[in-house]
mmCIF file of C-alpha atoms in Angstrom:
data_model
loop_
_atom_site.group_PDB
_atom_site.id
_atom_site.type_symbol
_atom_site.label_atom_id
_atom_site.label_comp_id
_atom_site.label_asym_id
_atom_site.label_seq_id
_atom_site.Cartn_x
_atom_site.Cartn_y
_atom_site.Cartn_z
ATOM 1 C CA MET A 24 112.402 165.756 126.480
ATOM 2 C CA ALA A 25 109.204 167.680 127.166
ATOM 3 C CA ASP A 26 107.504 166.645 123.921
ATOM 4 C CA ALA A 27 106.429 163.012 123.920
ATOM 5 C CA HIS A 28 106.523 162.808 120.124
ATOM 6 C CA LEU A 29 110.097 162.650 118.853
ATOM 7 C CA SER A 30 111.035 164.325 115.592
ATOM 8 C CA ASP A 31 113.171 162.488 113.029
ATOM 9 C CA GLU A 32 116.108 164.637 114.093
ATOM 10 C CA GLN A 33 115.682 163.769 117.784
ATOM 11 C CA GLN A 34 115.432 160.083 116.957
ATOM 12 C CA ALA A 35 118.613 160.272 114.871
ATOM 13 C CA GLU A 36 120.400 161.894 117.824
ATOM 14 C CA LEU A 37 119.281 159.063 120.112
ATOM 15 C CA VAL A 38 120.530 156.470 117.645
ATOM 16 C CA GLU A 39 123.939 158.178 117.486
ATOM 17 C CA LYS A 40 124.052 158.446 121.265
ATOM 18 C CA TYR A 41 123.464 154.706 121.548
ATOM 19 C CA LYS A 42 126.173 153.938 119.004
ATOM 20 C CA THR A 43 128.745 156.083 120.830
ATOM 21 C CA ASN A 44 128.426 153.761 123.839
ATOM 22 C CA ASP A 45 126.909 156.392 126.123
ATOM 23 C CA LYS A 46 124.342 153.735 126.949
ATOM 24 C CA LYS A 47 123.859 154.616 130.592
ATOM 25 C CA SER A 48 122.625 158.132 129.807
ATOM 26 C CA TRP A 49 120.780 156.931 126.701
ATOM 27 C CA ARG A 50 118.943 154.172 128.577
ATOM 28 C CA LYS A 51 117.917 156.526 131.363
ATOM 29 C CA GLU A 52 116.545 159.038 128.866
ATOM 30 C CA MET A 53 114.816 156.423 126.723
ATOM 31 C CA THR A 54 113.122 154.488 129.531
ATOM 32 C CA LYS A 55 111.940 157.687 131.188
ATOM 33 C CA LEU A 56 110.377 158.822 127.914
ATOM 34 C CA LEU A 57 108.501 155.545 127.500
ATOM 35 C CA ARG A 58 107.303 155.439 131.124
ATOM 36 C CA GLU A 59 106.087 159.029 131.229
ATOM 37 C CA ASN A 60 104.187 158.910 127.939
ATOM 38 C CA PRO A 61 102.090 155.735 127.996
ATOM 39 C CA HIS A 62 99.518 157.168 125.553
ATOM 40 C CA GLU A 63 102.205 157.735 122.920
ATOM 41 C CA TYR A 64 104.202 154.568 123.608
ATOM 42 C CA LYS A 65 102.155 151.461 124.390
ATOM 43 C CA VAL A 66 105.088 149.325 125.462
ATOM 44 C CA LEU A 67 103.949 148.921 129.080
ATOM 45 C CA GLU A 68 100.623 147.581 127.848
ATOM 46 C CA LEU A 69 102.554 144.517 126.710
ATOM 47 C CA LYS A 70 102.464 143.331 130.330
ATOM 48 C CA GLY A 71 98.853 142.270 129.813
ATOM 49 C CA LYS A 72 99.883 139.990 126.970
ATOM 50 C CA SER A 73 102.270 138.063 129.191
ATOM 51 C CA SER A 74 99.306 136.722 131.126
ATOM 52 C CA SER A 75 97.887 135.225 127.915
ATOM 53 C CA HIS A 76 99.506 132.596 125.731
ATOM 54 C CA GLN A 77 101.955 135.059 124.158
ATOM 55 C CA THR A 78 105.229 135.337 126.071
ATOM 56 C CA HIS A 79 107.736 136.643 123.475
ATOM 57 C CA LEU A 80 107.826 139.321 120.758
ATOM 58 C CA THR A 81 109.795 139.602 117.554
ATOM 59 C CA VAL A 82 111.195 142.987 116.560
ATOM 60 C CA THR A 83 108.226 143.507 114.204
ATOM 61 C CA GLN A 84 105.736 142.793 116.988
ATOM 62 C CA PHE A 85 107.712 144.990 119.356
ATOM 63 C CA ALA A 86 107.696 147.873 116.829
ATOM 64 C CA ALA A 87 103.887 147.779 116.756
ATOM 65 C CA ALA A 88 103.866 149.135 120.336
ATOM 66 C CA LEU A 89 106.055 152.066 119.240
ATOM 67 C CA PRO A 90 104.479 153.181 115.945
ATOM 68 C CA THR A 91 105.920 156.720 116.056
ATOM 69 C CA LEU A 92 109.548 155.582 116.349
ATOM 70 C CA ASN A 93 111.648 154.818 113.297
ATOM 71 C CA SER A 94 113.194 151.411 112.668
ATOM 72 C CA ASP A 95 116.753 152.492 113.546
ATOM 73 C CA LEU A 96 115.790 153.642 117.037
ATOM 74 C CA ILE A 97 113.595 150.567 117.579
ATOM 75 C CA ASP A 98 116.566 148.365 116.627
ATOM 76 C CA CYS A 99 118.681 150.140 119.271
ATOM 77 C CA ILE A 100 116.008 149.627 121.946
ATOM 78 C CA PHE A 101 115.528 146.000 120.935
ATOM 79 C CA ALA A 102 119.282 145.328 121.062
ATOM 80 C CA ASP A 103 119.639 146.970 124.484
ATOM 81 C CA ILE A 104 116.810 144.912 125.969
ATOM 82 C CA ASP A 105 118.209 141.774 124.358
ATOM 83 C CA GLU A 106 121.381 142.155 126.447
ATOM 84 C CA ILE A 107 119.405 141.330 129.614
ATOM 85 C CA ASP A 108 117.069 138.788 128.036
ATOM 86 C CA ASP A 109 117.140 135.103 128.974
ATOM 87 C CA GLU A 110 118.135 133.978 125.491
ATOM 88 C CA GLN A 111 120.242 136.621 123.806
ATOM 89 C CA GLY A 112 120.396 136.863 120.029
ATOM 90 C CA ASP A 113 117.415 134.627 119.277
ATOM 91 C CA GLY A 114 115.469 137.440 117.577
ATOM 92 C CA LYS A 115 112.786 137.514 120.288
ATOM 93 C CA LEU A 116 112.314 139.307 123.577
ATOM 94 C CA LYS A 117 110.488 138.019 126.602
ATOM 95 C CA ILE A 118 107.603 140.374 127.432
ATOM 96 C CA THR A 119 108.455 140.404 131.132
ATOM 97 C CA THR A 120 112.019 141.422 130.223
ATOM 98 C CA ILE A 121 110.728 144.330 128.110
ATOM 99 C CA VAL A 122 108.573 145.610 130.965
ATOM 100 C CA ARG A 123 111.430 145.205 133.439
ATOM 101 C CA TRP A 124 113.750 147.188 131.146
ATOM 102 C CA VAL A 125 111.250 150.044 130.742
ATOM 103 C CA ASN A 126 110.801 150.203 134.517
ATOM 104 C CA ASN A 127 114.588 150.105 134.985
ATOM 105 C CA LYS A 128 114.329 147.031 137.158
ATOM 106 C CA LYS A 129 116.792 144.202 137.459
ATOM 107 C CA ARG A 130 115.615 140.717 138.181
ATOM 108 C CA VAL A 131 116.763 138.880 141.246
ATOM 109 C CA LYS A 132 117.426 135.392 139.917
ATOM 110 C CA GLU A 133 118.175 133.537 143.108
ATOM 111 C CA LYS A 134 117.779 133.585 146.815
ATOM 112 C CA ILE A 135 120.412 135.829 148.383
ATOM 113 C CA ILE A 136 122.119 134.878 151.602
ATOM 114 C CA ILE A 137 123.822 137.552 153.709
ATOM 115 C CA LYS A 138 127.073 136.306 155.177
ATOM 116 C CA ASP A 139 127.551 139.156 157.681
ATOM 117 C CA GLU A 140 124.310 140.884 158.639
ATOM 118 C CA ASN A 141 125.891 143.287 161.134
ATOM 119 C CA TRP A 142 128.498 144.461 158.640
ATOM 120 C CA LEU A 143 125.910 145.097 155.906
ATOM 121 C CA TYR A 144 123.539 146.946 158.222
ATOM 122 C CA THR A 145 126.326 149.248 159.439
ATOM 123 C CA LYS A 146 127.385 150.008 155.857
ATOM 124 C CA LEU A 147 123.859 150.830 154.717
ATOM 125 C CA LYS A 148 123.292 153.193 157.640
ATOM 126 C CA LYS A 149 126.584 155.040 157.068
ATOM 127 C CA PHE A 150 126.411 155.607 153.312
ATOM 128 C CA GLN A 151 126.030 159.310 152.521
ATOM 129 C CA PHE A 152 123.869 160.559 149.642
ATOM 130 C CA LYS A 153 126.456 163.141 148.564
ATOM 131 C CA ASP A 154 129.102 160.445 148.252
ATOM 132 C CA LEU A 155 126.868 158.325 146.056
ATOM 133 C CA ASP A 156 125.639 161.125 143.748
ATOM 134 C CA ILE A 157 128.546 160.919 141.301
ATOM 135 C CA ASP A 158 127.113 163.279 138.657
ATOM 136 C CA GLU A 159 125.763 165.624 141.384
ATOM 137 C CA ASN A 160 122.335 165.923 139.789
ATOM 138 C CA GLY A 161 120.429 165.398 143.037
ATOM 139 C CA THR A 162 119.295 161.853 142.242
ATOM 140 C CA LEU A 163 120.842 158.382 142.353
ATOM 141 C CA ASP A 164 120.452 155.817 139.602
ATOM 142 C CA ARG A 165 121.194 152.119 139.827
ATOM 143 C CA GLU A 166 124.661 152.453 138.278
ATOM 144 C CA GLU A 167 125.756 155.128 140.787
ATOM 145 C CA ILE A 168 124.702 153.011 143.758
ATOM 146 C CA HIS A 169 126.390 149.967 142.254
ATOM 147 C CA GLU A 170 129.638 151.870 141.691
ATOM 148 C CA HIS A 171 129.871 152.836 145.360
ATOM 149 C CA PHE A 172 128.402 149.695 146.947
ATOM 150 C CA ASP A 173 130.525 147.361 144.800
ATOM 151 C CA LYS A 174 133.718 149.104 145.932
ATOM 152 C CA GLU A 175 132.663 148.611 149.548
ATOM 153 C CA GLY A 176 132.254 144.894 149.001
ATOM 154 C CA VAL A 177 128.460 144.667 148.950
ATOM 155 C CA ASP A 178 127.177 141.756 146.867
ATOM 156 C CA PRO A 179 125.778 143.228 143.572
ATOM 157 C CA LYS A 180 122.636 141.104 143.924
ATOM 158 C CA ILE A 181 122.006 142.650 147.341
ATOM 159 C CA THR A 182 122.543 146.124 145.860
ATOM 160 C CA ASP A 183 119.829 145.474 143.255
ATOM 161 C CA VAL A 184 117.334 144.463 145.922
ATOM 162 C CA ILE A 185 118.186 147.488 148.096
ATOM 163 C CA PHE A 186 117.839 149.870 145.131
ATOM 164 C CA ASP A 187 114.387 148.507 144.238
ATOM 165 C CA VAL A 188 113.260 148.995 147.851
ATOM 166 C CA ILE A 189 114.524 152.599 148.058
ATOM 167 C CA ASP A 190 113.121 153.502 144.610
ATOM 168 C CA ALA A 191 109.603 153.550 145.991
ATOM 169 C CA ASN A 192 107.902 154.976 142.882
ATOM 170 C CA GLY A 193 109.828 152.746 140.470
ATOM 171 C CA ASP A 194 111.037 155.555 138.181
ATOM 172 C CA GLY A 195 114.647 154.351 138.132
ATOM 173 C CA ASP A 196 115.946 157.283 140.203
ATOM 174 C CA VAL A 197 116.317 157.710 143.964
ATOM 175 C CA SER A 198 115.695 161.254 145.135
ATOM 176 C CA ILE A 199 117.261 162.778 148.240
ATOM 177 C CA LYS A 200 113.882 162.510 149.954
ATOM 178 C CA GLU A 201 113.509 158.809 149.078
ATOM 179 C CA TRP A 202 117.040 158.106 150.298
ATOM 180 C CA PHE A 203 116.736 159.812 153.667
ATOM 181 C CA GLN A 204 113.244 158.454 154.355
ATOM 182 C CA TRP A 205 114.487 154.950 153.679
ATOM 183 C CA GLN A 206 117.741 155.319 155.630
ATOM 184 C CA GLN A 207 116.032 156.775 158.703
ATOM 185 C CA LYS A 208 113.352 154.081 158.802
ATOM 186 C CA PHE A 209 115.647 151.207 157.888
ATOM 187 C CA LYS A 210 116.065 148.759 160.772
ATOM 188 C CA LYS A 211 118.172 145.682 161.132
ATOM 189 C CA LYS A 212 115.064 143.510 161.197
ATOM 190 C CA ASP A 213 114.290 144.748 157.665
ATOM 191 C CA LEU A 214 117.305 142.809 156.414
ATOM 192 C CA ALA A 215 115.725 139.603 157.666
ATOM 193 C CA LYS A 216 112.556 140.400 155.698
ATOM 194 C CA LEU A 217 114.449 141.189 152.507
ATOM 195 C CA PHE A 218 116.886 138.312 152.796
ATOM 196 C CA PRO A 219 115.323 135.496 154.819
ATOM 197 C CA LYS A 220 117.779 132.953 156.068
ATOM 198 C CA GLU A 221 117.579 129.389 154.946
ATOM 199 C CA PRO A 222 116.344 127.065 157.705
ATOM 200 C CA THR A 223 119.140 125.240 159.446
ATOM 201 C CA PRO A 224 119.040 121.604 158.445
ATOM 202 C CA PRO A 225 118.708 119.151 161.322
ATOM 203 C CA PRO A 226 122.020 117.646 162.451
ATOM 204 C CA GLU A 227 122.899 114.343 160.955
ATOM 205 C CA PRO A 228 122.611 111.462 163.431
ATOM 206 C CA GLU A 229 125.872 110.224 164.884
ATOM 207 C CA TYR A 230 127.221 107.138 163.272
ATOM 208 C CA LYS A 231 127.232 104.161 165.548
ATOM 209 C CA GLU A 232 128.968 100.932 164.854
ATOM 210 C CA PRO A 233 126.325 98.285 164.381
ATOM 211 C CA GLU A 234 126.248 95.745 167.188
ATOM 212 C CA PRO A 235 127.401 92.296 166.064
ATOM 213 C CA GLU A 236 124.582 89.951 165.538
ATOM 214 C CA PRO A 237 124.605 86.971 167.906
ATOM 215 C CA GLU A 238 125.778 83.774 166.326
ATOM 216 C CA PRO A 239 122.880 81.463 165.703
ATOM 217 C CA GLU A 240 122.671 78.418 167.932
ATOM 218 C CA PRO A 241 123.462 75.207 166.089
ATOM 219 C CA ALA A 242 120.396 73.325 165.066
ATOM 220 C CA TYR A 243 119.679 70.292 167.228
ATOM 221 C CA GLU A 244 120.426 67.085 165.445
ATOM 222 C CA GLU A 245 119.180 63.751 166.740
ATOM 223 C CA PRO A 246 121.959 61.203 167.258
ATOM 224 C CA PRO A 247 121.963 58.522 164.645
ATOM 225 C CA LYS A 248 119.981 55.469 165.647
ATOM 226 C CA GLU A 249 121.911 52.279 166.170
ATOM 227 C CA PRO A 250 120.836 49.601 163.755
ATOM 228 C CA GLU A 251 118.633 46.992 165.321
ATOM 229 C CA PRO A 252 120.398 43.608 165.666
ATOM 230 C CA GLU A 253 119.317 41.019 163.221
ATOM 231 C CA PRO A 254 117.349 38.194 164.887
ATOM 232 C CA GLU A 255 119.332 35.007 165.492
ATOM 233 C CA PRO A 256 118.133 32.086 163.381
ATOM 234 C CA GLU A 257 116.096 29.584 165.247
ATOM 235 C CA PRO A 258 117.957 26.256 165.915
ATOM 236 C CA GLU A 259 116.976 23.388 163.713
ATOM 237 C CA PRO A 260 115.027 20.689 165.627
ATOM 238 C CA GLU A 261 116.930 17.489 166.596
ATOM 239 C CA GLU A 262 115.779 14.193 165.052
#
């Protein structure tokens, strides 16, 4: 869409496209429109609010950032973002989730551990752009890379991290130039930077049977004293 301002007819078409479950194409078109026209759509300015006390937006607050869009299209956008929000269906969106959605970024929720570093490195170096470009439009989106990587057994969380690294300009698409520049420069040591290994815990000390405590020596007891003999009575004097 060359024109940043959408007519009522164009907005109605986008609403129908969303309802027909062509969400992948719809999301790509919608997020690109919002990113490339920041003067028309102020949604990325919401990022500044997340540093203040406000962290969530209702649909009414969200609509204020998109004043030229009608309520039906805003409801579609709100619902799509809500699918990746922390608390779905609560009527609010986290501002950081909104910004991540517009930038076509997926959050990495946990530390990722690579089980076989050599296997992953070999796979990443051998993947061919033409094999990944399913719709043959000369660019790769996140879903295309996932479709191929997932079949090859790459952890989806690892795929998300790799995609964000290759997508240097953050537009949600990987061009042929971005792909080849990344693949040629990519070294095995880069995996260690992206996915640092957890430190090996120190080995547990060997269990040793406790040595028996020495039996205490019996306390010295003095022998009982013999009773002193009673003195013999003195003899009575003779008369």
